[in-house]
Coordinates of C-alpha atoms and ligand atoms in Angstrom, one line a residue:
M1 CA 0.0 0.0 0.0
T2 CA 1.2 3.5 -0.8
R3 CA 1.6 5.6 2.3
L4 CA -0.7 8.6 2.6
L5 CA 0.0 11.2 5.3
Q6 CA -2.2 14.1 6.1
V7 CA -0.4 17.4 6.2
T8 CA -1.8 20.4 8.1
G9 CA 0.8 23.0 7.3
P10 CA 4.4 23.8 6.6
D11 CA 5.6 22.7 10.0
D12 CA 4.0 19.3 9.9
P13 CA 6.6 16.5 10.6
A14 CA 5.3 14.6 7.6
I15 CA 7.2 17.1 5.5
L16 CA 10.5 16.0 7.0
E17 CA 9.6 12.4 6.4
A18 CA 8.8 13.2 2.8
A19 CA 12.1 15.0 2.4
A20 CA 13.9 11.8 3.6
V21 CA 12.0 9.8 0.9
L22 CA 13.2 12.3 -1.7
A23 CA 16.8 12.2 -0.5
R24 CA 16.7 8.4 -1.1
G25 CA 15.6 8.9 -4.7
G26 CA 11.9 8.1 -3.9
L27 CA 8.7 9.6 -5.2
V28 CA 6.5 11.9 -3.2
A29 CA 3.2 13.3 -4.4
F30 CA 2.4 16.7 -2.9
P31 CA -0.2 19.4 -3.2
T32 CA 0.4 22.6 -5.1
E33 CA -2.0 25.5 -5.7
T34 CA -2.7 24.1 -9.2
V35 CA -2.8 20.3 -9.1
Y36 CA -1.0 17.5 -7.1
G37 CA 2.6 17.0 -8.3
L38 CA 4.6 13.8 -8.5
G39 CA 7.9 14.9 -7.0
A40 CA 11.5 13.6 -7.2
D41 CA 14.9 15.1 -6.5
G42 CA 15.3 17.2 -9.7
L43 CA 19.1 16.8 -9.7
N44 CA 19.0 13.0 -9.5
P45 CA 18.5 11.5 -12.9
E46 CA 17.6 8.0 -11.5
A47 CA 14.9 9.6 -9.3
V48 CA 13.5 11.5 -12.2
A49 CA 13.5 8.4 -14.4
R50 CA 11.2 6.8 -11.8
I51 CA 8.7 9.7 -12.4
Y52 CA 8.6 8.8 -16.1
A53 CA 8.1 5.1 -15.4
A54 CA 5.4 5.8 -12.8
K55 CA 3.4 8.1 -15.2
G56 CA 4.1 6.1 -18.4
R57 CA 5.3 9.5 -19.7
P58 CA 7.2 9.6 -23.0
A59 CA 10.9 10.5 -22.6
T60 CA 10.3 13.4 -25.1
N61 CA 8.2 15.3 -22.6
P62 CA 10.3 17.3 -20.2
V63 CA 9.4 18.0 -16.6
I64 CA 9.1 21.2 -14.6
L65 CA 11.5 21.9 -11.8
H66 CA 9.9 23.4 -8.7
V67 CA 12.0 25.9 -6.6
A68 CA 11.3 27.8 -3.4
D69 CA 12.3 31.3 -4.8
A70 CA 13.9 33.2 -7.6
V71 CA 17.4 32.5 -6.2
G72 CA 16.7 28.8 -6.5
A73 CA 15.7 29.3 -10.2
Q74 CA 18.7 31.5 -11.0
A75 CA 21.0 28.6 -9.9
L76 CA 19.5 26.4 -12.7
V77 CA 19.7 28.7 -15.7
S78 CA 22.6 29.9 -17.9
H79 CA 20.9 33.3 -18.4
W80 CA 18.3 35.1 -16.3
P81 CA 16.7 37.7 -18.5
A82 CA 15.2 41.0 -17.2
E83 CA 11.8 39.7 -18.2
A84 CA 12.1 36.7 -15.8
Q85 CA 13.0 39.0 -13.0
V86 CA 10.0 41.3 -13.6
L87 CA 7.6 38.3 -13.9
V88 CA 8.8 36.5 -10.8
E89 CA 8.5 39.6 -8.7
R90 CA 4.9 39.9 -9.7
F91 CA 3.7 36.3 -10.0
W92 CA 5.9 34.0 -7.8
P93 CA 5.0 32.1 -5.9
G94 CA 2.2 31.3 -8.3
P95 CA 1.0 29.4 -11.3
L96 CA 3.5 30.7 -13.8
T97 CA 6.2 28.4 -15.3
L98 CA 9.1 30.0 -17.1
V99 CA 11.1 28.2 -19.8
L100 CA 14.7 29.4 -19.7
P101 CA 18.1 28.3 -21.0
A102 CA 19.3 25.5 -18.7
S103 CA 22.6 25.5 -16.8
D104 CA 24.6 22.2 -16.9
R105 CA 23.5 21.4 -13.4
V106 CA 20.1 20.4 -14.9
P107 CA 20.1 16.7 -15.8
S108 CA 19.4 15.9 -19.4
I109 CA 16.4 13.7 -18.5
V110 CA 14.7 16.7 -16.9
R111 CA 15.1 18.7 -20.1
A112 CA 14.1 15.7 -22.3
G113 CA 17.5 16.3 -23.9
G114 CA 16.8 19.9 -24.9
P115 CA 18.7 23.1 -24.1
S116 CA 16.0 24.7 -21.8
V117 CA 14.5 24.1 -18.4
A118 CA 11.0 24.9 -17.1
L119 CA 10.9 26.5 -13.6
R120 CA 8.1 27.3 -11.2
C121 CA 7.7 28.4 -7.7
P122 CA 4.4 27.0 -6.4
A123 CA 2.2 29.1 -4.1
H124 CA 1.4 26.3 -1.6
P125 CA 2.8 26.3 1.9
V126 CA 3.3 22.5 1.9
A127 CA 5.0 22.5 -1.5
L128 CA 7.3 25.3 -0.5
A129 CA 8.2 23.7 2.8
L130 CA 8.9 20.4 1.0
I131 CA 11.2 22.0 -1.5
R132 CA 13.1 23.8 1.3
A133 CA 13.3 20.6 3.4
A134 CA 14.6 18.7 0.4
G135 CA 17.2 21.4 -0.1
R136 CA 17.0 21.0 -3.9
P137 CA 14.7 21.6 -6.8
L138 CA 11.9 19.1 -7.2
A139 CA 11.0 17.7 -10.6
A140 CA 7.2 17.4 -10.4
P141 CA 4.8 16.8 -13.3
S142 CA 1.1 16.3 -12.4
A143 CA 0.7 13.2 -10.3
N144 CA -1.4 11.1 -12.8
R145 CA -0.8 8.5 -15.5
S146 CA 0.3 10.2 -18.7
Q147 CA -2.6 11.8 -20.7
H148 CA -5.1 11.3 -17.9
L149 CA -6.9 13.9 -15.8
S150 CA -4.7 15.9 -13.4
P151 CA -5.4 15.2 -9.7
T152 CA -7.0 17.8 -7.5
L153 CA -7.3 15.5 -4.5
A154 CA -4.8 13.1 -2.8
Q155 CA -7.3 10.3 -3.5
H156 CA -7.0 11.0 -7.3
V157 CA -3.3 10.4 -7.0
A158 CA -3.7 7.1 -5.1
S159 CA -6.2 5.8 -7.7
S160 CA -4.2 6.9 -10.7
L161 CA -0.6 5.9 -9.6
G162 CA -1.1 3.5 -6.7
E163 CA 2.0 1.6 -5.7
A164 CA 4.3 3.6 -8.0
V165 CA 4.4 6.5 -5.4
D166 CA 6.3 6.0 -2.2
L167 CA 4.4 8.6 -0.2
I168 CA 1.4 10.9 -0.8
L169 CA 1.1 14.1 1.2
D170 CA -2.6 14.8 1.6
G171 CA -3.1 18.6 1.9
G172 CA -6.8 18.6 0.8
A173 CA -8.2 19.9 -2.4
T174 CA -6.0 22.1 -4.6
A175 CA -7.2 25.7 -5.3
A176 CA -6.5 26.9 -8.8
G177 CA -7.6 23.6 -10.4
L178 CA -5.8 24.0 -13.8
E179 CA -2.1 23.6 -14.5
S180 CA 0.3 26.6 -14.5
T181 CA 0.7 28.9 -17.5
I182 CA 3.9 28.0 -19.3
L183 CA 5.8 31.0 -20.8
D184 CA 8.8 30.4 -23.0
L185 CA 11.5 33.0 -22.4
A186 CA 14.3 31.0 -24.2
G187 CA 13.4 32.2 -27.7
D188 CA 13.5 35.6 -29.4
R189 CA 10.2 36.7 -28.0
P190 CA 8.1 35.6 -25.0
R191 CA 5.6 32.9 -26.0
I192 CA 2.9 31.1 -24.2
L193 CA 3.3 27.3 -24.6
R194 CA 0.4 26.4 -22.3
P195 CA -2.4 28.8 -21.3
G196 CA -3.2 28.7 -17.6
P197 CA -4.5 30.7 -14.6
I198 CA -2.2 33.7 -15.5
G199 CA -3.7 35.0 -18.8
P200 CA -2.1 36.8 -21.8
A201 CA -3.4 40.1 -20.5
D202 CA -1.6 39.7 -17.2
L203 CA 1.6 39.0 -19.1
T204 CA 1.4 41.7 -21.8
A205 CA 0.8 44.2 -19.0
L206 CA 4.3 43.6 -17.9
L207 CA 6.1 42.5 -21.1
G208 CA 4.3 44.0 -24.0
P209 CA 3.2 41.7 -26.8
V210 CA 3.4 38.0 -26.0
E211 CA 3.0 35.3 -28.6
L212 CA 0.7 32.4 -28.2
W213 CA 2.0 29.1 -29.5
E214 CA -0.4 28.0 -32.2
G215 CA -0.7 24.5 -30.9
A216 CA -2.0 25.9 -27.7
V217 CA -5.1 27.1 -29.4
K218 CA -5.6 25.2 -32.7
A219 CA -6.9 21.7 -33.0
G220 CA -5.5 18.9 -35.1
E221 CA -1.9 20.2 -35.4
V222 CA 1.3 18.2 -35.4
Q223 CA 3.0 18.3 -32.0
A224 CA 5.3 21.3 -32.3
A225 CA 6.6 21.4 -28.7
P226 CA 7.5 18.7 -26.3
G227 CA 4.6 17.5 -24.2
M228 CA 1.9 19.4 -26.0
A229 CA 0.2 16.3 -27.3
E230 CA -3.3 16.7 -28.6
R231 CA -5.0 14.3 -26.3
H232 CA -4.2 15.1 -22.7
Y233 CA -6.0 15.8 -19.4
A234 CA -8.7 13.4 -20.4
P235 CA -11.4 11.6 -18.4
R236 CA -12.3 8.0 -19.0
A237 CA -15.7 9.0 -20.1
R238 CA -16.1 10.2 -23.7
L239 CA -16.2 14.0 -23.5
E240 CA -17.9 15.9 -26.3
L241 CA -18.2 19.7 -26.7
V242 CA -21.6 21.0 -27.9
A243 CA -23.1 24.3 -28.8
P244 CA -24.5 26.2 -25.8
G245 CA -28.2 25.4 -25.2
S246 CA -28.2 22.5 -27.6
G247 CA -29.0 19.8 -25.0
V248 CA -28.9 16.1 -25.9
R249 CA -31.4 13.9 -27.8
G250 CA -31.7 10.2 -28.6
I251 CA -28.7 9.1 -26.6
S252 CA -28.6 6.1 -24.3
G253 CA -26.3 5.0 -21.5
T254 CA -25.2 7.0 -18.5
V255 CA -24.9 10.6 -19.8
A256 CA -24.1 13.9 -18.1
Y257 CA -24.7 17.3 -19.6
V258 CA -22.7 20.3 -18.4
G259 CA -24.3 23.7 -19.0
L260 CA -22.5 27.0 -18.7
G261 CA -24.7 29.7 -17.2
S262 CA -28.0 27.9 -17.8
L263 CA -29.3 24.3 -18.5
P264 CA -31.6 23.5 -21.4
P265 CA -34.4 21.0 -20.9
L266 CA -32.8 17.5 -20.8
P267 CA -34.3 14.1 -21.4
E268 CA -35.2 11.9 -18.4
G269 CA -32.1 10.1 -17.1
V270 CA -29.5 12.6 -18.3
R271 CA -27.7 14.2 -15.3
G272 CA -27.7 18.0 -15.8
I273 CA -24.8 19.9 -14.2
L274 CA -24.8 23.7 -14.1
L275 CA -21.5 25.6 -14.0
P276 CA -21.4 29.4 -13.8
L277 CA -20.5 31.3 -17.0
D278 CA -17.2 32.4 -15.3
A279 CA -13.9 31.2 -16.6
E280 CA -12.1 31.2 -13.3
A281 CA -14.8 29.3 -11.5
V282 CA -15.0 26.7 -14.3
G283 CA -11.2 26.3 -14.2
T284 CA -11.3 25.7 -10.5
R285 CA -14.1 23.1 -10.7
L286 CA -13.4 21.4 -14.1
Y287 CA -11.0 18.5 -13.1
A288 CA -12.8 17.8 -9.8
L289 CA -16.1 17.5 -11.8
L290 CA -14.6 15.2 -14.4
H291 CA -13.1 13.0 -11.7
E292 CA -16.5 12.8 -10.0
L293 CA -18.3 11.9 -13.2
D294 CA -15.7 9.2 -14.0
D295 CA -15.9 7.8 -10.4
A296 CA -19.7 7.7 -10.8
G297 CA -19.3 5.6 -14.0
F298 CA -20.7 8.1 -16.6
E299 CA -19.9 6.9 -20.1
R300 CA -20.5 10.1 -21.9
I301 CA -20.2 13.8 -20.9
F302 CA -21.6 16.5 -23.1
M303 CA -20.3 19.9 -22.2
E304 CA -21.2 23.3 -23.6
R305 CA -18.4 24.9 -25.5
P306 CA -17.1 27.9 -23.6
P307 CA -17.2 31.4 -25.2
E308 CA -14.3 32.7 -27.4
G309 CA -12.0 35.3 -25.8
E310 CA -8.9 35.3 -23.8
R311 CA -10.5 34.8 -20.4
W312 CA -11.6 31.3 -21.4
L313 CA -8.3 30.4 -23.2
A314 CA -7.0 28.0 -20.5
V315 CA -10.4 26.2 -20.0
R316 CA -10.9 25.9 -23.8
D317 CA -7.4 24.5 -24.2
R318 CA -7.9 21.8 -21.6
L319 CA -11.4 20.9 -22.9
R320 CA -10.1 20.6 -26.4
R321 CA -7.4 18.2 -25.3
A322 CA -9.7 16.3 -23.0
S323 CA -12.1 15.8 -25.9
A324 CA -9.5 15.0 -28.5
K325 CA -9.5 11.5 -30.0
E326 CA -6.6 9.2 -29.1
L327 CA -3.4 9.9 -31.1
P328 CA -2.7 7.3 -33.8
Ligands
LIG1 P1 2.9 18.4 -16.4 O1 3.5 17.1 -16.9 O2 1.4 18.3 -16.3 O3 3.5 19.0 -15.2 O4 3.2 19.4 -17.5 C1 4.5 19.9 -17.7 C2 4.6 20.7 -19.0 O5 5.7 21.5 -19.0 C3 4.6 19.7 -20.2 O6 3.7 20.1 -21.1 C4 6.0 20.0 -20.7 O7 6.1 19.8 -22.1 C5 6.3 21.4 -20.3 N1 7.8 21.6 -20.2 C6 8.6 21.1 -19.3 N2 9.9 21.5 -19.5 C7 9.8 22.2 -20.7 C8 10.8 22.8 -21.5 N3 12.1 22.8 -21.2 N4 10.4 23.4 -22.6 C9 9.1 23.4 -23.0 N5 8.1 22.9 -22.3 C10 8.5 22.3 -21.1
LIG2 MG1 0.2 16.5 -16.6

């Protein structure tokens, strides 16, 4: 049985126990403000290899290193641009991951062999205390099997990864619900690789124009950046996006319909779920809801397509990937 320890705060003795597991090259799942992470010593290639094995993650998909502050990040890059300083002063700790040129301290497996490293400082007291107790950066992708839904509860980690994790720190439900925004600062111009809780407007306010990587918004494109596979973040149930207000007709099986802002009349037997027409609220609730519907055995989920516009970018991105067909 995987060990699961409740943690009540940054001074909880469970954190020291977890740090000891990490020092031995073990895997510890821990809460962040976005989703649960599957952590390993980010400077130990064998430990990081265990993350890939546990998740069934392709070796071409690099992992994010989690640090306790900007100084921790600066130690892992070969160049710390002015933009990075401005951004971390405003958004760290928080759901912003920066891709920067890696220093040679960063093991190749963390970078998936590439020249850059992704860095984030999570805004969760338990995550920060764990990084500090470990005394090193923690490699930590989301604590789920590759391509599956990200965990927002410790229980989700246990059911997705089971025995593959040495210890799970249970800090309750995560707050932001969606994975961090990933911003690439290693190229000529700042570019969003994955939309997230910190939106383009937040970034342009500080940086001026920011590019959006096409694959982050368009469907059916060839994978142009590591880890940006089309199908991702997916529930077991078949998820289909429908026009707002369209409802469902002539469908059998256990079916749920998720309305945004209002619910159309639904046939008997279809479970109607109403979410507010509010991007942030939907972002917070989305994964937990999909987990609940999976656990309840729903076979199909119809969800109303969110509106166009920047505020909904991150939710649209996750829904598009969660509803994409399996890759060939
Ligand atoms: P997750 O596995 O859910 O934590 O997601 C981590 C994301 O960060 C993946 O989509 C990776 O492709 C991305 N990522 C990590 N390191 C890099 C990097 N050096 N360059 C670009 N993307 C990265
Ligand atoms: Mg993930």
